PDB file of C-alpha atoms and ligand atoms in Angstrom:
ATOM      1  CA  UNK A   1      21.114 119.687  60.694  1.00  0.00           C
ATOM      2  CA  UNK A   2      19.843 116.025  61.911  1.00  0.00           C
ATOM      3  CA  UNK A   3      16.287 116.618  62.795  1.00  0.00           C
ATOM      4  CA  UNK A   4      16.064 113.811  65.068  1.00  0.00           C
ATOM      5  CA  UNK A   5      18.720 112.356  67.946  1.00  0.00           C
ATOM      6  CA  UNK A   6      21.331 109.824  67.244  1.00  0.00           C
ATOM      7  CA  UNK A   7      19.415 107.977  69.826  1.00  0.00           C
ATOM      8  CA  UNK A   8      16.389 108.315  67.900  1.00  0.00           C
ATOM      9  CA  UNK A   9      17.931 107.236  65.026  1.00  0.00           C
ATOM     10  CA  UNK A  10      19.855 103.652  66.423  1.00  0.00           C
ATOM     11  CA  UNK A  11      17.140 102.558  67.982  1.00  0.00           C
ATOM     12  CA  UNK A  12      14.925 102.591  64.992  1.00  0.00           C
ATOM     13  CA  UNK A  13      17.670 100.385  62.879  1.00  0.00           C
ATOM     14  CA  UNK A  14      17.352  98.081  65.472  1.00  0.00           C
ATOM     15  CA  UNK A  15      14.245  97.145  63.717  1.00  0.00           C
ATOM     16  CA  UNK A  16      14.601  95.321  60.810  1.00  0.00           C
ATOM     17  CA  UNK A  17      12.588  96.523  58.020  1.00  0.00           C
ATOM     18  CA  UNK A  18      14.656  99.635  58.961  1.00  0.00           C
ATOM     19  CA  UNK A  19      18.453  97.976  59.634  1.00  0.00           C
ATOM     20  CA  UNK A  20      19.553  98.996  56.266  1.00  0.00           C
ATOM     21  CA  UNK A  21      18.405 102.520  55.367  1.00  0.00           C
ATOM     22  CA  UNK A  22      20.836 105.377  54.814  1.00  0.00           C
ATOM     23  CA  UNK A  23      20.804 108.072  57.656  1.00  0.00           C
ATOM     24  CA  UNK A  24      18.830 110.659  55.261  1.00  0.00           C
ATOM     25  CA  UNK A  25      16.044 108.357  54.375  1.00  0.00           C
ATOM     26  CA  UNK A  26      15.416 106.930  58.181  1.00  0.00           C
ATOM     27  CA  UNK A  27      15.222 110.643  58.991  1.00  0.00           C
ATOM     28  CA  UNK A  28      12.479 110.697  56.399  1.00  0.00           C
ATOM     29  CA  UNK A  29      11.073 108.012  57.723  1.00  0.00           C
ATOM     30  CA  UNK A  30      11.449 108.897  61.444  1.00  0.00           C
ATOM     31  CA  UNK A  31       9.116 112.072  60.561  1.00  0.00           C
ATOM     32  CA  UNK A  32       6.533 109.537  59.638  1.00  0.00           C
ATOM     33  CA  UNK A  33       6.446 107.756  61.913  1.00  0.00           C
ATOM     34  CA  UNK A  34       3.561 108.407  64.913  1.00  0.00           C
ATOM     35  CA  UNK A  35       4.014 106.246  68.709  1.00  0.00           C
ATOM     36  CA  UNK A  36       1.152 104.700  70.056  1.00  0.00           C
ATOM     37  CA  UNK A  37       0.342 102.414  72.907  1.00  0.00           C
ATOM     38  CA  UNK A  38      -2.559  99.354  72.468  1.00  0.00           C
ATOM     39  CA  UNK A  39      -3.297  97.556  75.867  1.00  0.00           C
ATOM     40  CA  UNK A  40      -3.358  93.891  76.261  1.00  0.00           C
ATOM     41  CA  UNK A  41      -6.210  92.376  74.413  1.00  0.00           C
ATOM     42  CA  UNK A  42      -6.775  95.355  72.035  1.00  0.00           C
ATOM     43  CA  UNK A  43      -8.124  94.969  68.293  1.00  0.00           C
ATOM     44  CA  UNK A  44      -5.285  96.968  66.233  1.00  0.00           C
ATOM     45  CA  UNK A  45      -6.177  95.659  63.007  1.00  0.00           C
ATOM     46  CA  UNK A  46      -9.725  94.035  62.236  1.00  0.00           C
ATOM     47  CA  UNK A  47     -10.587  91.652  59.241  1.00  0.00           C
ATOM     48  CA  UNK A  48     -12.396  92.727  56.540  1.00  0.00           C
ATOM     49  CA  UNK A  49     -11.699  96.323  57.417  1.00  0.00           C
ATOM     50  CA  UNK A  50     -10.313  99.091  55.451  1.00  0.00           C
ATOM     51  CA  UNK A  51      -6.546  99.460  56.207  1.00  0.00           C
ATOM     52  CA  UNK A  52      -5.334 103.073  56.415  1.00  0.00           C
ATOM     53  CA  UNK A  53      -1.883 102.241  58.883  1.00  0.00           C
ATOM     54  CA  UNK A  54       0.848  99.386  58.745  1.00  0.00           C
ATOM     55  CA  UNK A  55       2.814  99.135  61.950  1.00  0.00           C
ATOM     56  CA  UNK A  56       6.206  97.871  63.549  1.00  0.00           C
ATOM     57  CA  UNK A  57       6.036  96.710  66.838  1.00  0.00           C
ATOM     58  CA  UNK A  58       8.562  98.553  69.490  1.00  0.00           C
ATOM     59  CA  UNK A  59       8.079  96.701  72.454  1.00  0.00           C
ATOM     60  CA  UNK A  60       5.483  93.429  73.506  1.00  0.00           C
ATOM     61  CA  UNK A  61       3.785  90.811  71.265  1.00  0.00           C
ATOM     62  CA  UNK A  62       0.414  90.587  69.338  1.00  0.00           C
ATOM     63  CA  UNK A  63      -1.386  87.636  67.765  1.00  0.00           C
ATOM     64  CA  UNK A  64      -2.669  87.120  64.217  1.00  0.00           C
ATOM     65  CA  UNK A  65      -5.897  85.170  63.290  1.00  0.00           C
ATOM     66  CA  UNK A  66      -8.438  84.612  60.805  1.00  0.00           C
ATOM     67  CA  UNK A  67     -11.679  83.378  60.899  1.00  0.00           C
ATOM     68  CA  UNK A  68     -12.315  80.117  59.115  1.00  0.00           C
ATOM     69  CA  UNK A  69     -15.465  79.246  57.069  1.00  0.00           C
ATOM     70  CA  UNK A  70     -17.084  77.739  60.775  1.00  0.00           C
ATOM     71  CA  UNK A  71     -16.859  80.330  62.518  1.00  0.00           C
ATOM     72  CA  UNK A  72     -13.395  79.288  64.076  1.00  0.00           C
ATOM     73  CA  UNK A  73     -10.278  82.030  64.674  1.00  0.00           C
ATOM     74  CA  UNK A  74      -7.528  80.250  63.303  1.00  0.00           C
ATOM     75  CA  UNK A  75      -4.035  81.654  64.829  1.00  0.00           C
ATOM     76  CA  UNK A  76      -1.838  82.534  62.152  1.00  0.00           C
ATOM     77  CA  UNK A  77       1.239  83.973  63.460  1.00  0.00           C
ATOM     78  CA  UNK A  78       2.655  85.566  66.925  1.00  0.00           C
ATOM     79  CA  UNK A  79       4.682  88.545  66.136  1.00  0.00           C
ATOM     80  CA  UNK A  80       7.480  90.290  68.442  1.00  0.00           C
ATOM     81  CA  UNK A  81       9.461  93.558  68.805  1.00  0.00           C
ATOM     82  CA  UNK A  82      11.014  94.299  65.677  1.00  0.00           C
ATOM     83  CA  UNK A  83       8.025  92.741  63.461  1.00  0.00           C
ATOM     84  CA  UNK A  84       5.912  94.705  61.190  1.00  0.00           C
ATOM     85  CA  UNK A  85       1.883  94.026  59.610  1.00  0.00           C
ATOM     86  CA  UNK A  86      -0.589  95.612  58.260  1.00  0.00           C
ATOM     87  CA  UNK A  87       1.443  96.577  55.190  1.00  0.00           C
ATOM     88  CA  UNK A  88      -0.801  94.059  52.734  1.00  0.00           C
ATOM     89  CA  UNK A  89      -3.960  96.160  52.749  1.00  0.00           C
ATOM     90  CA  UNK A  90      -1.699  99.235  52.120  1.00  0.00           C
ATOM     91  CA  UNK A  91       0.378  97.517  49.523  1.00  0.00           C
ATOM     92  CA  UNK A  92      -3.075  95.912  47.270  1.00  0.00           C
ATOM     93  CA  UNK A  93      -5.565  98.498  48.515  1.00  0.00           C
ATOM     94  CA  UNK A  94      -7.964  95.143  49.349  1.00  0.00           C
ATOM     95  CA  UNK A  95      -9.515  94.747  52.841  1.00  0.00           C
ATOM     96  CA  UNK A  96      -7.469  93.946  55.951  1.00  0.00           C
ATOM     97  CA  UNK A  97      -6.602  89.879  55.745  1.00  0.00           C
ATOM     98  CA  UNK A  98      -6.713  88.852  59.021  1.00  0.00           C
ATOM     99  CA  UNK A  99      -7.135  90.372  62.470  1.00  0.00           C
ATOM    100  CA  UNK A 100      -4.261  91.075  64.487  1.00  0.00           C
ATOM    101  CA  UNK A 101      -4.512  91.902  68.644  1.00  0.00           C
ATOM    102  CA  UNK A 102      -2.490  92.468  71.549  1.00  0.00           C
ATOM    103  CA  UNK A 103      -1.365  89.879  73.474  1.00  0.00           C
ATOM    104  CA  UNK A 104       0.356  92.101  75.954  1.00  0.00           C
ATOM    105  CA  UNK A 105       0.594  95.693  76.518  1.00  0.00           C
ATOM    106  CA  UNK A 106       2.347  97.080  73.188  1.00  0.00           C
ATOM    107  CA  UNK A 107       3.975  99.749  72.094  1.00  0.00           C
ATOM    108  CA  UNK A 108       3.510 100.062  68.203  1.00  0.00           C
ATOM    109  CA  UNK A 109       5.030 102.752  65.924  1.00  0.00           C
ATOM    110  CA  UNK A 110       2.125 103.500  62.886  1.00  0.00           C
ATOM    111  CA  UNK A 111       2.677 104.659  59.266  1.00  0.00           C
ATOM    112  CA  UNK A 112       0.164 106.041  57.457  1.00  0.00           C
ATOM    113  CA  UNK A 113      -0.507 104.538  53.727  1.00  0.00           C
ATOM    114  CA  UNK A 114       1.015 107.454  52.000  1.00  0.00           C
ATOM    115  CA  UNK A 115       3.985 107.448  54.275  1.00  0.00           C
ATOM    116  CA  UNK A 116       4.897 103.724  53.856  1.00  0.00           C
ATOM    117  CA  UNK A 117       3.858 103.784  50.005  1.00  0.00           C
ATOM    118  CA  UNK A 118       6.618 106.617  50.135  1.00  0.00           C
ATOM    119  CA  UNK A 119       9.342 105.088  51.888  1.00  0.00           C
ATOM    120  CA  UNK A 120       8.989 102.569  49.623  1.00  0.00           C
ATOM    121  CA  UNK A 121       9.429 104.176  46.459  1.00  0.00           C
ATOM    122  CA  UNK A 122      12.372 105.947  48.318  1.00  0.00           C
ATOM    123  CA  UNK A 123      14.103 103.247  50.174  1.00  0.00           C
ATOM    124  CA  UNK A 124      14.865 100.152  47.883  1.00  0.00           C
ATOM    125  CA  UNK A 125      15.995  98.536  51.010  1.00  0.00           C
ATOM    126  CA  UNK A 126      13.006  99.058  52.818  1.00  0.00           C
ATOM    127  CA  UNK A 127      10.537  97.263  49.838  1.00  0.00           C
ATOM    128  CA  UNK A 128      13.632  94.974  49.822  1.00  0.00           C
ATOM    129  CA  UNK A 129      12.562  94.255  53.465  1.00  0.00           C
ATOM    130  CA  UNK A 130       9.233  94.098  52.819  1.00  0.00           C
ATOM    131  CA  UNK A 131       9.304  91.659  50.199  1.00  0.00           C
ATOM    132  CA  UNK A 132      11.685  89.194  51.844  1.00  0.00           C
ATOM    133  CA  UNK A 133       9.524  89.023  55.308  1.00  0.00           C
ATOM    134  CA  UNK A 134       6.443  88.108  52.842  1.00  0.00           C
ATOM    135  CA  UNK A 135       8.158  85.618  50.980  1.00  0.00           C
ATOM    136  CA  UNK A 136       9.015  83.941  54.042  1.00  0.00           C
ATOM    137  CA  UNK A 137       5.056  84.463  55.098  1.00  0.00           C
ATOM    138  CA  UNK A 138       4.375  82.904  51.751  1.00  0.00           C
ATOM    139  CA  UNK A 139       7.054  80.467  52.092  1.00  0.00           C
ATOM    140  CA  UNK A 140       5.229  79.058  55.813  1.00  0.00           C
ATOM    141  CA  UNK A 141       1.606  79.542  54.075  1.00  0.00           C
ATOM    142  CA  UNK A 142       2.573  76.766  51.178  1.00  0.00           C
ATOM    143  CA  UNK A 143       4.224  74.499  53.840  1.00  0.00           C
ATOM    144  CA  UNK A 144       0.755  74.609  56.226  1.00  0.00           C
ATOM    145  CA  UNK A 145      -1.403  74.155  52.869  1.00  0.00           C
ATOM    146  CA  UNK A 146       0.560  70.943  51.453  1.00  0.00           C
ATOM    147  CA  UNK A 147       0.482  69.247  55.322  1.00  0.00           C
ATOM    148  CA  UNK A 148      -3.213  69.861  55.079  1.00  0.00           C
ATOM    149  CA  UNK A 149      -4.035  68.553  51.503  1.00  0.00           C
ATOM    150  CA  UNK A 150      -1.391  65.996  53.014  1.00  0.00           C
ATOM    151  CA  UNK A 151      -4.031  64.735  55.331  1.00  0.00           C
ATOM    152  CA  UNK A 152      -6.682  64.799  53.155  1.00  0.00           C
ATOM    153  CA  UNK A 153      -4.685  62.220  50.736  1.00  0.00           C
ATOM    154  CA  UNK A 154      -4.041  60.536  53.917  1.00  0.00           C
ATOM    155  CA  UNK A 155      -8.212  60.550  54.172  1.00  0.00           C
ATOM    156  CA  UNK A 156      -8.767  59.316  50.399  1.00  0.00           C
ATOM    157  CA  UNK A 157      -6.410  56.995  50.549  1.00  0.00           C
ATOM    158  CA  UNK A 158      -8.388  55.518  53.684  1.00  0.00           C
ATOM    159  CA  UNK A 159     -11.640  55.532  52.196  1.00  0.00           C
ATOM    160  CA  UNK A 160     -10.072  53.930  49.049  1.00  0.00           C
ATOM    161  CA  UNK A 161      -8.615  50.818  50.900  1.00  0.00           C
ATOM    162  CA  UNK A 162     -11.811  50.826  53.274  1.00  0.00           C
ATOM    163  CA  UNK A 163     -13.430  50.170  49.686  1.00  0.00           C
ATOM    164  CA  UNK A 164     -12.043  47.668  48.300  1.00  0.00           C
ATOM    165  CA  UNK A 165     -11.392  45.721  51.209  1.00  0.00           C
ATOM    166  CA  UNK A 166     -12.951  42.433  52.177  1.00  0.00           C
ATOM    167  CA  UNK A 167     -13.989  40.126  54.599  1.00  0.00           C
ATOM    168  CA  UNK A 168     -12.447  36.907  55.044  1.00  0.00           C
ATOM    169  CA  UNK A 169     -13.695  34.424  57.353  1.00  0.00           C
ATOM    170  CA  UNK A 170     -12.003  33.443  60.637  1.00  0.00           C
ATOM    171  CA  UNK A 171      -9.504  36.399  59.827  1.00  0.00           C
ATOM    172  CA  UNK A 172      -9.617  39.633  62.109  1.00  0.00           C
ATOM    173  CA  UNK A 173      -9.397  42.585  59.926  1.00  0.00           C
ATOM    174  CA  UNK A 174      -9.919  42.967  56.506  1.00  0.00           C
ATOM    175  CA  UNK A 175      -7.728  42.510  53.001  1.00  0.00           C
ATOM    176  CA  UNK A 176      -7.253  43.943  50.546  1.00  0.00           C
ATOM    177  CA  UNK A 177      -6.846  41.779  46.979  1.00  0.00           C
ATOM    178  CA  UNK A 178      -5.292  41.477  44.530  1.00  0.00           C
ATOM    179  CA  UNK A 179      -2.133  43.307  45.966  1.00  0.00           C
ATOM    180  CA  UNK A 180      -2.226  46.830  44.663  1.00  0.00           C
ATOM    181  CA  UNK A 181       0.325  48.655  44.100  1.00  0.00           C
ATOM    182  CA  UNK A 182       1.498  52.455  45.227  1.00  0.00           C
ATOM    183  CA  UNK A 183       1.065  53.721  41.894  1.00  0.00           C
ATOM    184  CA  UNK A 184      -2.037  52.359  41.260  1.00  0.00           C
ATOM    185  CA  UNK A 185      -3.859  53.391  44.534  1.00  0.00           C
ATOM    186  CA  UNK A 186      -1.880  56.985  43.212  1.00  0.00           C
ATOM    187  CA  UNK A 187      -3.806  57.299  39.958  1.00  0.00           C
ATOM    188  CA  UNK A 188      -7.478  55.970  41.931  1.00  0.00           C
ATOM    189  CA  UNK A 189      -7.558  58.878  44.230  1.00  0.00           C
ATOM    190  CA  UNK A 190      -5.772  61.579  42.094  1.00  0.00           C
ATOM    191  CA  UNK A 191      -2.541  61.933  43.491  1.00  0.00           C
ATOM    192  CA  UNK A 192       1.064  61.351  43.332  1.00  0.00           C
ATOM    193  CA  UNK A 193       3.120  57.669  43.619  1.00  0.00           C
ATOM    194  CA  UNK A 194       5.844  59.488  46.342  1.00  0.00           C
ATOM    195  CA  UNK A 195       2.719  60.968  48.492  1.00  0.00           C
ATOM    196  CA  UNK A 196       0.536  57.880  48.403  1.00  0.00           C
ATOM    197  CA  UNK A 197       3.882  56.118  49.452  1.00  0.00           C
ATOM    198  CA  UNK A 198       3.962  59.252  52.315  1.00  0.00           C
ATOM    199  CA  UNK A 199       0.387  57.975  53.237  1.00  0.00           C
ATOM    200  CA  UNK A 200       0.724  54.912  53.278  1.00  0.00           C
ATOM    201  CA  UNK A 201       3.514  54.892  55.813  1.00  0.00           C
ATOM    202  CA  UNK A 202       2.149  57.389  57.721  1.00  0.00           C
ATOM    203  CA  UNK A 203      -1.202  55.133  58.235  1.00  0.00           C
ATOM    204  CA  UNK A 204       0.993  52.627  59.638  1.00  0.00           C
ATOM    205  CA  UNK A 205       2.670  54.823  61.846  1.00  0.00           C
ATOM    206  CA  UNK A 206      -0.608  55.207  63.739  1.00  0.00           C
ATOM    207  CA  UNK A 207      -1.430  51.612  63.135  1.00  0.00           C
ATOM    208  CA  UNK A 208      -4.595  51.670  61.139  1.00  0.00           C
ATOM    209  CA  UNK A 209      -3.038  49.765  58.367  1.00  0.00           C
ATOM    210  CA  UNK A 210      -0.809  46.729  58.523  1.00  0.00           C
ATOM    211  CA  UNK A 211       0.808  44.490  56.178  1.00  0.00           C
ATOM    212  CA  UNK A 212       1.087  40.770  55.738  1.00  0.00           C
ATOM    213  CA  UNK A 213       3.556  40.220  52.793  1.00  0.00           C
ATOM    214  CA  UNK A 214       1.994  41.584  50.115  1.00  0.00           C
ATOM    215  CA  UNK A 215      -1.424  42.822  50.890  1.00  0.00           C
ATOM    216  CA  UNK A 216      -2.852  45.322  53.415  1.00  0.00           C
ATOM    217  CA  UNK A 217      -4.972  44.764  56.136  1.00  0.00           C
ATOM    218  CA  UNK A 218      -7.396  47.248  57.158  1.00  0.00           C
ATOM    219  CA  UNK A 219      -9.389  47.608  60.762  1.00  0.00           C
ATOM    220  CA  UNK A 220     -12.869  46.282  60.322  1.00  0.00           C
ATOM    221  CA  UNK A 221     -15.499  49.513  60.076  1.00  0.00           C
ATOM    222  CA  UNK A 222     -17.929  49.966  62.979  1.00  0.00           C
TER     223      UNK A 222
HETATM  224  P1  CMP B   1      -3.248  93.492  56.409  1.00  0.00           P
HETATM  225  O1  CMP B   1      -4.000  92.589  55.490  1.00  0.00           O
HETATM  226  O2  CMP B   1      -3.181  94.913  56.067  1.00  0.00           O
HETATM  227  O3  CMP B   1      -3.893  93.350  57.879  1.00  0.00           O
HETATM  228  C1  CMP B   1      -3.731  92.108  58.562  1.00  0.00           C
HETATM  229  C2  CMP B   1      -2.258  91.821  58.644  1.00  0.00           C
HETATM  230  O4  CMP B   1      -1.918  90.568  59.227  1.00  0.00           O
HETATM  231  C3  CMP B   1      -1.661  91.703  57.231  1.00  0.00           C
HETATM  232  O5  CMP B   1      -1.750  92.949  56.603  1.00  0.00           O
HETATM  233  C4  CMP B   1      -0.297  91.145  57.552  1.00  0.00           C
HETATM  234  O6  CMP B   1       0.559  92.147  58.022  1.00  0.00           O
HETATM  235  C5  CMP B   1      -0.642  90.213  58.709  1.00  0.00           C
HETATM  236  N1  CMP B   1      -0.737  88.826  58.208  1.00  0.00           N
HETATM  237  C6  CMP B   1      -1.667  88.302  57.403  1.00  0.00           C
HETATM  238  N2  CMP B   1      -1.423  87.002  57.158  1.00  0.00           N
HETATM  239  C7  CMP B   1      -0.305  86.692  57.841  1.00  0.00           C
HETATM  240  C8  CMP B   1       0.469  85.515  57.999  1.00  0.00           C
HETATM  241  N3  CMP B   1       0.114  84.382  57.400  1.00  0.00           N
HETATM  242  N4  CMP B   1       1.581  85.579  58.758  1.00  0.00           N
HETATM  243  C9  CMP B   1       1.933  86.720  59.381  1.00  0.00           C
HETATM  244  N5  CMP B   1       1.247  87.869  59.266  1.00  0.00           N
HETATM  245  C10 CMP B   1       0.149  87.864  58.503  1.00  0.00           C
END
């Protein structure tokens, strides 16, 4: 005998993380499973906490941020109906990683650590959920970290050419020689030949460098 409605039941596998389960185990799962409602603005999950729930969003939209080494909250992510977080500090046992609020009124369904650790172990196509949502978390993570080490080549490579620039009379600007080449500004400042060439280009794009022929030209510092 079905413990819980059909109704119940399809609008849970509307979800996701839960699309793929068998009937039995979302029954399992559906016993788990406790409703509750966070107004707008609401902490649900604080950094640096203890994490004893993860949670799948039913219905509005919360915001996840971090604070950086200044002081700053640094938005992470904006998650929607049908998302889930708060698994990681269930899943490593380590402090919550970031803090995640509502950005509307929400209405959140909550599993308890033991209950989600269980499902789990039950429902390969629930950790099969679970895994591919952080890969793509992980996937977005690496892309934000190269663009930022990105910029700081971008940075080096400035200070490098600022360097060894120099002045020539009655010219504006200042130049750089002998010519150098990609490679060789690549191996100064530690990086690769394709990114310095990445730099390079992208310093032109916002017209601090310019070329005549050979050799760079570089704005004059104040
Ligand atoms: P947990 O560490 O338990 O608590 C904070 C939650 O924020 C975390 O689990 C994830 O569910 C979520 N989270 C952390 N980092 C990210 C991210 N980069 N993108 C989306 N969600 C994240």
């Amino acid at each position: 005998m079905a413990r819980h409605s059909r109704e119940a039941l399809e609008s849970l596998r509307v979800i996701p993380l839960f699309s793929a389960v068998g009937d039995e185990d979302l029954e399992r799962v559906a016993d788990h499973l406790i409703e509750r409602r966070f107004p707008k603005h609401k902490t649900i999950v604080e950094e640096g906490l203890p994490g004893d729930y993860m949670y799948v969003i039913r219905e509005g939209r919360v915001q996840v941020s971090k604070l950086s080494d200044d002081g700053r909250e640094k938005i992470l992510e904006f998650l929607d109906a049908g998302d889930f977080f708060g698994e990681m500090s269930l899943l490593d046992d380590a402090p919550r990683s970031a803090t995640v609020r509502a950005l509307s009124d929400t209405r959140i369904l909550a599993l308890s650590r033991t209950d989600f650790l269980n499902v789990m172990r039950r429902s390969p196509d629930v950790a099969m959920a679970v895994v591919q949502e952080l890969t793509r978390r992980l996937r977005d993570t690496d892309e934000q970290a190269s663009s930022l080490s990105f910029q700081r080549v971008k940075q080096r490579t400035q200070g490098l050419l600022q360097r060894l620039a120099k002045d020539e009379t009655g010219l504006e600007g200042r130049r750089i020689t002998p010519v150098l080449t990609h490679q060789q500004i690549a191996d100064m400042i530690g990086t690769s030949r394709e990114t310095v060439t990445r730099a390079l280009k992208g310093l032109k794009q916002q017209g601090w460098l310019e070329q005549e022929g050979k050799r760079y030209v570089v704005p004059v510092e104040d």
